[in-house]
Structure formats: C-alpha cells, structure tokens
Amino acid sequence: WAKADGKSRWTLFDPERNAHRMTRQALASTLRPAIERGEFVLEFQPLVGMGEGAVQGVEALVRWRHPQFGTLGPNRFIQLAEEEGAIVQLGRWVLAASCRQARQWQLEHPDTPIFVSVNVAVRQVWDSDLVADVAGILAETGLPPHLLQLELTESAVMGSAGRPLQALQALSGMGVSIAIDDFGTGYSNLAYLSRLPVSTLKLDGSFVQGFRDDEHPNPADETIVEALVDLAHRLGLKVTAECVESAQQAERLARIGCDTGQGWFYARPLAAEQVSALLSG
Ligand code: C2E
Ligand code: MG
Ligand code: MG
Ligand code: MG
C-alpha cells in the first residue's frame, strides 16, 4: 500500500481533508455555546452616497473571534450555521447587536443619521418568526424602523408566495427597508422583484469586477450594469454597487447612476468606534 512517490492516492484518508472535516466539526459543535460566550463580533462597512460621498448607512458583517482558530470570516461559518440550524440564534444576535449599535450612533450623532443594513439568511425567513424578532428588537433598542435595512438574497425571496411574502410585507409595513443582496447572481427577475416590497438592489460585486482598470475592460459588463440600473430606477428601486475597489470604478458607477457604493475604495469593514469617529469627523 505504501506509495513509492510518497503521495497517497487514498483520498479517504487524505490528512488535509481530514483536518478540514475535523475543523468543520469542531466549529459546528461550538457554534451555539460561542454565541452565549460572546465570541461573535460585528464590523460595519460604510454605504456611501455616490453623489456627495456621505456615509448613508453601514452593513453589519459578523466575525467569530474563535479562541482556537483566531478571527474567522463569515464564509467559514455562516453556511455551517445554516446547516446546523444555529443561524436563527446567530441571526437574532446579529440583528439585536446591530440595532443596539445603530441606536447608539443615532443618540450620539442626531444630525448625521445612518441606517444599519443586516444580512438575513434564508432560514431566518422560513424557520423563525423574523417579523416578531424584528419588532421586539426595535422596541427594546428604541431604533426607529427607518434606520434598519434587511438584506435578503434572491433565493430567500424567490417563489415567496406564502410565508416570506407575508414577512416582507409586514416588515415593510413597519417601516423597515428591504434590499436584495448579491443581485444578479440568482435567477430572479426584476419584474418579479418589483412586485415585492423591496426598495434597493445590491448589485453583486462580480459586475463591478468586470470594470477593470486595465486596457481590456469588458464593455458588456458596463452595458449590462447601465441597463440594470436604468430598469431598477424605472421600477422605483435604488441601486447599491458592491465591491467598489478603485476610483475609476466609483467614477463609472456614479456616471451610470448607481445611488450608493460599498467597497474598499470608500472604506473597509470597520469597528463600531471607527464608525463613530467617521461620524464625528
Ligand atoms: P455580502 O453581504 O455580499 O457582504 C459583502 C462582502 O464583501 C463582505 O465580506 C465584505 O467584507 C466584502 N467586501 C466589501 N468591500 C469589498 C471590496 O471592495 N472588495 C472585495 N473583494 N470584497 C469586499 P464578508 O464580511 O467576508 O462577508 C461575506 C458574506 O457573509 C456576506 O456577503 C454575507 O452574505 C455573509 N454574512 C456576513 N455577515 C452576515 C450575517 O450577520 N448574517 C448572515 N446571514 N450572513 C452574513
Ligand atoms: Mg450583504
Ligand atoms: Mg452583498
Ligand atoms: Mg456579495
């Protein structure tokens, strides 16, 4: 069985894959206690008005300060939390912490109101009473509903006849804004989305990445974004561009008419105190 080349073709016991699987298991089994131990933290990335360049809101992005594995980004554990069902509990924590923080900014900086935009997983819409959770958290924190935006993916709202549609209508009726995250990566269409109480499309970063600064830009990407933005506006939707990394991209997106931008060009995800400093600035 020993291999002359020292490389095993035994994929079943590939040590790297095994380590990966063990890490996944370790993470999965400690998700719930980690929420209780307060190991999750939020960063906030500014959403900037394309015209005047002012911070209009921030997106809350969750991180896990893992005692053993260091700080983990959401791509390491959100899907896991969805599979394990822990996403409902984690999502509730994110929502409460985001609203508490946004309320604090509102009290500290009454003249520069900013909204907080919170990612909501599919299972939070289907398997939990999202409407009751949001209503309870707004009441507890005192955050005005118009300073809360929820980001749902296309897959969370597609085929949203029953429960999700009712939830969206109730939330929108409360004054909470709804945005469609990563728009353009799924199979939804604008005609359908325009019938939902959605106010903003967040154009997926892959579109913006086609706006290269090199000598070979992809003109098709720019044409598609132009048409999407135009159609969205005619349907009464606002457009946020994700993943804006350069001045050229920002300039082109502004010319096309995107309403807000988000990305490293404007700001990285920040700690809450750094956002406070921005608002004081
Ligand atoms: P998203 O909602 O599309 O968030 C934007 C992601 O793009 C963030 O990654 C952000 O750090 C990254 N980003 C921002 N600007 C740039 C840029 O200019 N260039 C590039 N290359 N990337 C940029 P992050 O924080 O790793 O989050 C990844 C995904 O995890 C999020 O994508 C969202 O789907 C999910 N996520 C984050 N926080 C939560 C949460 O609290 N609940 C749920 N359910 N999902 C979350
Ligand atoms: Mg998002
Ligand atoms: Mg997004
Ligand atoms: Mg994205």
GROMACS .gro file of C-alpha atoms and ligand atoms in nm:
model
  330
    1TRP     CA    1   0.000   0.000   0.000
    2ALA     CA    2   0.292   0.234   0.058
    3LYS     CA    3   0.345   0.465  -0.236
    4ALA     CA    4   0.687   0.495  -0.391
    5ASP     CA    5   0.625   0.862  -0.472
    6GLY     CA    6   0.520   0.928  -0.114
    7LYS     CA    7   0.187   1.065  -0.230
    8SER     CA    8  -0.118   0.876  -0.128
    9ARG     CA    9  -0.397   0.824  -0.374
   10TRP     CA   10  -0.612   0.729  -0.078
   11THR     CA   11  -0.843   1.026  -0.080
   12LEU     CA   12  -1.044   0.875   0.204
   13PHE     CA   13  -0.762   0.942   0.448
   14ASP     CA   14  -0.617   1.250   0.289
   15PRO     CA   15  -0.483   1.421   0.602
   16GLU     CA   16  -0.563   1.767   0.471
   17ARG     CA   17  -0.923   1.680   0.402
   18ASN     CA   18  -0.945   1.506   0.734
   19ALA     CA   19  -0.817   1.816   0.914
   20HIS     CA   20  -1.067   2.025   0.723
   21ARG     CA   21  -1.351   1.793   0.823
   22MET     CA   22  -1.239   1.799   1.186
   23THR     CA   23  -1.226   2.179   1.186
   24ARG     CA   24  -1.577   2.188   1.042
   25GLN     CA   25  -1.698   1.953   1.312
   26ALA     CA   26  -1.524   2.149   1.584
   27LEU     CA   27  -1.681   2.470   1.456
   28ALA     CA   28  -2.025   2.313   1.416
   29SER     CA   29  -2.032   2.177   1.768
   30THR     CA   30  -1.921   2.505   1.928
   31LEU     CA   31  -2.144   2.746   1.732
   32ARG     CA   32  -2.423   2.766   1.987
   33PRO     CA   33  -2.204   2.793   2.300
   34ALA     CA   34  -1.993   3.053   2.117
   35ILE     CA   35  -2.300   3.273   2.077
   36GLU     CA   36  -2.361   3.252   2.451
   37ARG     CA   37  -1.994   3.314   2.532
   38GLY     CA   38  -1.999   3.631   2.320
   39GLU     CA   39  -1.736   3.519   2.071
   40PHE     CA   40  -1.908   3.686   1.776
   41VAL     CA   41  -1.837   4.048   1.691
   42LEU     CA   42  -1.962   4.285   1.425
   43GLU     CA   43  -1.779   4.507   1.182
   44PHE     CA   44  -1.957   4.779   0.988
   45GLN     CA   45  -1.881   4.875   0.630
   46PRO     CA   46  -1.993   5.221   0.510
   47LEU     CA   47  -2.252   5.260   0.234
   48VAL     CA   48  -2.164   5.583   0.064
   49GLY     CA   49  -2.379   5.818  -0.144
   50MET     CA   50  -2.238   5.828  -0.498
   51GLY     CA   51  -2.312   6.194  -0.545
   52GLU     CA   52  -2.195   6.367  -0.231
   53GLY     CA   53  -1.981   6.091  -0.083
   54ALA     CA   54  -2.153   6.096   0.257
   55VAL     CA   55  -2.195   5.784   0.467
   56GLN     CA   56  -2.566   5.697   0.450
   57GLY     CA   57  -2.554   5.367   0.629
   58VAL     CA   58  -2.335   5.072   0.724
   59GLU     CA   59  -2.361   4.700   0.658
   60ALA     CA   60  -2.313   4.481   0.966
   61LEU     CA   61  -2.072   4.193   0.893
   62VAL     CA   62  -2.026   3.923   1.153
   63ARG     CA   63  -1.688   3.773   1.260
   64TRP     CA   64  -1.609   3.490   1.501
   65ARG     CA   65  -1.328   3.552   1.749
   66HIS     CA   66  -1.252   3.187   1.789
   67PRO     CA   67  -1.035   3.106   2.094
   68GLN     CA   68  -0.851   2.835   1.899
   69PHE     CA   69  -0.868   2.931   1.531
   70GLY     CA   70  -0.839   3.310   1.554
   71THR     CA   71  -1.079   3.551   1.385
   72LEU     CA   72  -1.295   3.375   1.126
   73GLY     CA   73  -1.486   3.547   0.845
   74PRO     CA   74  -1.850   3.461   0.776
   75ASN     CA   75  -1.759   3.246   0.475
   76ARG     CA   76  -1.613   2.999   0.726
   77PHE     CA   77  -1.923   2.955   0.939
   78ILE     CA   78  -2.247   3.104   0.801
   79GLN     CA   79  -2.325   2.808   0.576
   80LEU     CA   80  -2.239   2.576   0.862
   81ALA     CA   81  -2.471   2.767   1.091
   82GLU     CA   82  -2.747   2.735   0.828
   83GLU     CA   83  -2.695   2.360   0.808
   84GLU     CA   84  -2.689   2.321   1.186
   85GLY     CA   85  -2.990   2.544   1.238
   86ALA     CA   86  -2.782   2.772   1.464
   87ILE     CA   87  -2.829   3.053   1.210
   88VAL     CA   88  -3.160   3.151   1.363
   89GLN     CA   89  -2.999   3.214   1.703
   90LEU     CA   90  -2.690   3.376   1.548
   91GLY     CA   91  -2.906   3.590   1.319
   92ARG     CA   92  -3.110   3.709   1.614
   93TRP     CA   93  -2.791   3.808   1.796
   94VAL     CA   94  -2.660   3.995   1.487
   95LEU     CA   95  -2.990   4.178   1.449
   96ALA     CA   96  -3.004   4.281   1.815
   97ALA     CA   97  -2.639   4.388   1.832
   98SER     CA   98  -2.673   4.585   1.506
   99CYS     CA   99  -2.985   4.769   1.620
  100ARG     CA  100  -2.833   4.844   1.962
  101GLN     CA  101  -2.526   4.991   1.794
  102ALA     CA  102  -2.727   5.190   1.538
  103ARG     CA  103  -2.940   5.335   1.817
  104GLN     CA  104  -2.623   5.442   1.998
  105TRP     CA  105  -2.494   5.619   1.684
  106GLN     CA  106  -2.831   5.787   1.644
  107LEU     CA  107  -2.820   5.920   2.000
  108GLU     CA  108  -2.455   6.030   1.972
  109HIS     CA  109  -2.490   6.187   1.626
  110PRO     CA  110  -2.851   6.305   1.588
  111ASP     CA  111  -2.754   6.533   1.298
  112THR     CA  112  -2.594   6.259   1.088
  113PRO     CA  113  -2.843   5.973   1.091
  114ILE     CA  114  -2.720   5.647   0.940
  115PHE     CA  115  -2.906   5.322   0.888
  116VAL     CA  116  -2.775   4.976   0.962
  117SER     CA  117  -2.810   4.704   0.699
  118VAL     CA  118  -2.830   4.349   0.834
  119ASN     CA  119  -2.784   4.025   0.639
  120VAL     CA  120  -3.070   3.780   0.685
  121ALA     CA  121  -3.030   3.411   0.598
  122VAL     CA  122  -3.293   3.212   0.411
  123ARG     CA  123  -3.372   3.003   0.716
  124GLN     CA  124  -3.444   3.310   0.927
  125VAL     CA  125  -3.724   3.393   0.688
  126TRP     CA  126  -3.861   3.039   0.667
  127ASP     CA  127  -3.789   2.881   1.006
  128SER     CA  128  -3.825   3.161   1.254
  129ASP     CA  129  -4.063   3.439   1.335
  130LEU     CA  130  -3.849   3.710   1.180
  131VAL     CA  131  -4.125   3.970   1.200
  132ALA     CA  132  -4.176   3.920   1.574
  133ASP     CA  133  -3.799   3.918   1.631
  134VAL     CA  134  -3.751   4.245   1.443
  135ALA     CA  135  -4.048   4.411   1.613
  136GLY     CA  136  -3.921   4.301   1.956
  137ILE     CA  137  -3.565   4.417   1.891
  138LEU     CA  138  -3.675   4.757   1.757
  139ALA     CA  139  -3.895   4.806   2.064
  140GLU     CA  140  -3.616   4.701   2.301
  141THR     CA  141  -3.342   4.911   2.143
  142GLY     CA  142  -3.557   5.211   2.051
  143LEU     CA  143  -3.415   5.219   1.698
  144PRO     CA  144  -3.659   5.385   1.455
  145PRO     CA  145  -3.761   5.127   1.188
  146HIS     CA  146  -3.645   5.352   0.903
  147LEU     CA  147  -3.286   5.317   1.030
  148LEU     CA  148  -3.297   4.940   0.974
  149GLN     CA  149  -3.247   4.770   0.637
  150LEU     CA  150  -3.256   4.393   0.590
  151GLU     CA  151  -3.052   4.227   0.316
  152LEU     CA  152  -3.205   3.914   0.167
  153THR     CA  153  -3.071   3.712  -0.121
  154GLU     CA  154  -3.275   3.638  -0.430
  155SER     CA  155  -3.312   3.276  -0.318
  156ALA     CA  156  -3.471   3.391   0.008
  157VAL     CA  157  -3.747   3.578  -0.171
  158MET     CA  158  -3.792   3.366  -0.484
  159GLY     CA  159  -4.116   3.179  -0.501
  160SER     CA  160  -4.205   3.377  -0.194
  161ALA     CA  161  -4.575   3.324  -0.221
  162GLY     CA  162  -4.665   3.230   0.136
  163ARG     CA  163  -4.451   3.296   0.439
  164PRO     CA  164  -4.165   3.508   0.301
  165LEU     CA  165  -4.403   3.742   0.117
  166GLN     CA  166  -4.611   3.793   0.430
  167ALA     CA  167  -4.293   3.858   0.629
  168LEU     CA  168  -4.165   4.111   0.373
  169GLN     CA  169  -4.500   4.289   0.368
  170ALA     CA  170  -4.517   4.304   0.748
  171LEU     CA  171  -4.160   4.431   0.779
  172SER     CA  172  -4.207   4.689   0.509
  173GLY     CA  173  -4.534   4.791   0.674
  174MET     CA  174  -4.339   4.853   0.996
  175GLY     CA  175  -4.112   5.092   0.806
  176VAL     CA  176  -3.811   4.861   0.773
  177SER     CA  177  -3.633   4.870   0.433
  178ILE     CA  178  -3.562   4.557   0.231
  179ALA     CA  179  -3.262   4.517   0.000
  180ILE     CA  180  -3.183   4.229  -0.235
  181ASP     CA  181  -2.822   4.122  -0.174
  182ASP     CA  182  -2.583   3.996  -0.443
  183PHE     CA  183  -2.836   4.087  -0.710
  184GLY     CA  184  -2.766   3.931  -1.047
  185THR     CA  185  -2.620   3.603  -0.919
  186GLY     CA  186  -2.953   3.422  -0.888
  187TYR     CA  187  -3.244   3.361  -1.116
  188SER     CA  188  -3.492   3.621  -1.003
  189ASN     CA  189  -3.615   3.882  -1.242
  190LEU     CA  190  -3.679   4.246  -1.193
  191ALA     CA  191  -4.045   4.225  -1.288
  192TYR     CA  192  -4.099   3.981  -1.005
  193LEU     CA  193  -3.886   4.173  -0.754
  194SER     CA  194  -4.064   4.496  -0.834
  195ARG     CA  195  -4.388   4.343  -0.704
  196LEU     CA  196  -4.225   4.276  -0.367
  197PRO     CA  197  -4.184   4.549  -0.105
  198VAL     CA  198  -3.814   4.584  -0.192
  199SER     CA  199  -3.650   4.926  -0.201
  200THR     CA  200  -3.290   4.856  -0.303
  201LEU     CA  201  -3.090   4.621  -0.522
  202LYS     CA  202  -2.734   4.550  -0.415
  203LEU     CA  203  -2.560   4.475  -0.742
  204ASP     CA  204  -2.327   4.181  -0.697
  205GLY     CA  205  -1.956   4.254  -0.686
  206SER     CA  206  -1.891   4.036  -0.990
  207PHE     CA  207  -2.044   4.304  -1.215
  208VAL     CA  208  -1.819   4.573  -1.075
  209GLN     CA  209  -1.516   4.348  -1.105
  210GLY     CA  210  -1.576   4.348  -1.482
  211PHE     CA  211  -1.499   4.723  -1.475
  212ARG     CA  212  -1.126   4.661  -1.487
  213ASP     CA  213  -0.874   4.938  -1.478
  214ASP     CA  214  -0.656   4.758  -1.731
  215GLU     CA  215  -0.655   4.818  -2.103
  216HIS     CA  216  -0.903   4.535  -2.158
  217PRO     CA  217  -1.222   4.642  -1.989
  218ASN     CA  218  -1.527   4.433  -2.066
  219PRO     CA  219  -1.772   4.674  -2.232
  220ALA     CA  220  -2.054   4.418  -2.196
  221ASP     CA  221  -2.039   4.442  -1.816
  222GLU     CA  222  -2.076   4.816  -1.829
  223THR     CA  223  -2.368   4.791  -2.073
  224ILE     CA  224  -2.543   4.534  -1.854
  225VAL     CA  225  -2.498   4.742  -1.540
  226GLU     CA  226  -2.623   5.051  -1.722
  227ALA     CA  227  -2.937   4.870  -1.837
  228LEU     CA  228  -2.997   4.714  -1.494
  229VAL     CA  229  -2.964   5.046  -1.315
  230ASP     CA  230  -3.193   5.215  -1.563
  231LEU     CA  231  -3.458   4.944  -1.530
  232ALA     CA  232  -3.428   4.938  -1.149
  233HIS     CA  233  -3.480   5.315  -1.135
  234ARG     CA  234  -3.784   5.298  -1.361
  235LEU     CA  235  -3.927   5.037  -1.126
  236GLY     CA  236  -3.867   5.267  -0.830
  237LEU     CA  237  -3.571   5.075  -0.688
  238LYS     CA  238  -3.242   5.218  -0.564
  239VAL     CA  239  -2.913   5.057  -0.659
  240THR     CA  240  -2.609   4.996  -0.441
  241ALA     CA  241  -2.287   4.878  -0.606
  242GLU     CA  242  -2.082   4.627  -0.402
  243CYS     CA  243  -1.707   4.569  -0.417
  244VAL     CA  244  -1.604   4.912  -0.543
  245GLU     CA  245  -1.226   4.896  -0.517
  246SER     CA  246  -1.094   5.179  -0.734
  247ALA     CA  247  -1.157   5.545  -0.816
  248GLN     CA  248  -1.223   5.452  -1.181
  249GLN     CA  249  -1.491   5.203  -1.082
  250ALA     CA  250  -1.652   5.456  -0.849
  251GLU     CA  251  -1.646   5.722  -1.118
  252ARG     CA  252  -1.804   5.494  -1.381
  253LEU     CA  253  -2.069   5.367  -1.140
  254ALA     CA  254  -2.158   5.722  -1.044
  255ARG     CA  255  -2.185   5.819  -1.412
  256ILE     CA  256  -2.413   5.521  -1.475
  257GLY     CA  257  -2.632   5.645  -1.191
  258CYS     CA  258  -2.581   5.399  -0.903
  259ASP     CA  259  -2.719   5.556  -0.587
  260THR     CA  260  -2.475   5.420  -0.331
  261GLY     CA  261  -2.145   5.238  -0.330
  262GLN     CA  262  -1.975   5.000  -0.092
  263GLY     CA  263  -1.621   4.871  -0.109
  264TRP     CA  264  -1.259   4.910  -0.016
  265PHE     CA  265  -1.233   5.227  -0.226
  266TYR     CA  266  -1.460   5.401   0.029
  267ALA     CA  267  -1.383   5.202   0.343
  268ARG     CA  268  -1.305   4.855   0.472
  269PRO     CA  269  -1.538   4.698   0.729
  270LEU     CA  270  -1.475   4.899   1.048
  271ALA     CA  271  -1.507   4.856   1.423
  272ALA     CA  272  -1.803   5.042   1.577
  273GLU     CA  273  -1.571   5.307   1.731
  274GLN     CA  274  -1.419   5.379   1.390
  275VAL     CA  275  -1.766   5.447   1.252
  276SER     CA  276  -1.829   5.683   1.545
  277ALA     CA  277  -1.505   5.864   1.459
  278LEU     CA  278  -1.618   5.895   1.094
  279LEU     CA  279  -1.948   6.048   1.206
  280SER     CA  280  -1.769   6.293   1.436
  281GLY     CA  281  -1.522   6.383   1.162
  282C2E     P1  282  -2.220   4.028   0.147
  282C2E     O1  283  -2.342   4.050   0.225
  282C2E     O2  284  -2.230   4.041   0.000
  282C2E     O3  285  -2.112   4.127   0.209
  282C2E     C1  286  -2.011   4.190   0.134
  282C2E     C2  287  -1.881   4.115   0.144
  282C2E     O4  288  -1.787   4.174   0.055
  282C2E     C3  289  -1.815   4.122   0.282
  282C2E     O5  290  -1.741   4.003   0.304
  282C2E     C4  291  -1.720   4.240   0.266
  282C2E     O6  292  -1.613   4.240   0.359
  282C2E     C5  293  -1.671   4.214   0.125
  282C2E     N1  294  -1.622   4.338   0.061
  282C2E     C6  295  -1.658   4.464   0.086
  282C2E     N2  296  -1.596   4.550   0.004
  282C2E     C7  297  -1.519   4.478  -0.077
  282C2E     C8  298  -1.429   4.510  -0.186
  282C2E     O7  299  -1.411   4.626  -0.225
  282C2E     N3  300  -1.367   4.407  -0.247
  282C2E     C9  301  -1.386   4.276  -0.208
  282C2E     N4  302  -1.320   4.182  -0.275
  282C2E     N5  303  -1.469   4.242  -0.107
  282C2E    C10  304  -1.535   4.341  -0.042
  282C2E     P2  305  -1.750   3.922   0.441
  282C2E     O8  306  -1.756   4.015   0.556
  282C2E     O9  307  -1.644   3.819   0.437
  282C2E    O10  308  -1.893   3.854   0.430
  282C2E    C11  309  -1.918   3.755   0.335
  282C2E    C12  310  -2.063   3.718   0.329
  282C2E    O11  311  -2.106   3.656   0.451
  282C2E    C13  312  -2.157   3.839   0.315
  282C2E    O12  313  -2.161   3.880   0.181
  282C2E    C14  314  -2.288   3.781   0.363
  282C2E    O13  315  -2.351   3.706   0.263
  282C2E    C15  316  -2.242   3.685   0.472
  282C2E     N6  317  -2.261   3.748   0.604
  282C2E    C16  318  -2.185   3.838   0.670
  282C2E     N7  319  -2.238   3.870   0.789
  282C2E    C17  320  -2.355   3.800   0.799
  282C2E    C18  321  -2.457   3.789   0.898
  282C2E    O14  322  -2.456   3.855   1.003
  282C2E     N8  323  -2.561   3.704   0.872
  282C2E    C19  324  -2.568   3.632   0.755
  282C2E     N9  325  -2.672   3.550   0.737
  282C2E    N10  326  -2.474   3.640   0.661
  282C2E    C20  327  -2.369   3.722   0.682
  283MG      MG  328  -2.486   4.177   0.246
  284MG      MG  329  -2.373   4.162  -0.083
  285MG      MG  330  -2.167   3.974  -0.212
   0.00000   0.00000   0.00000
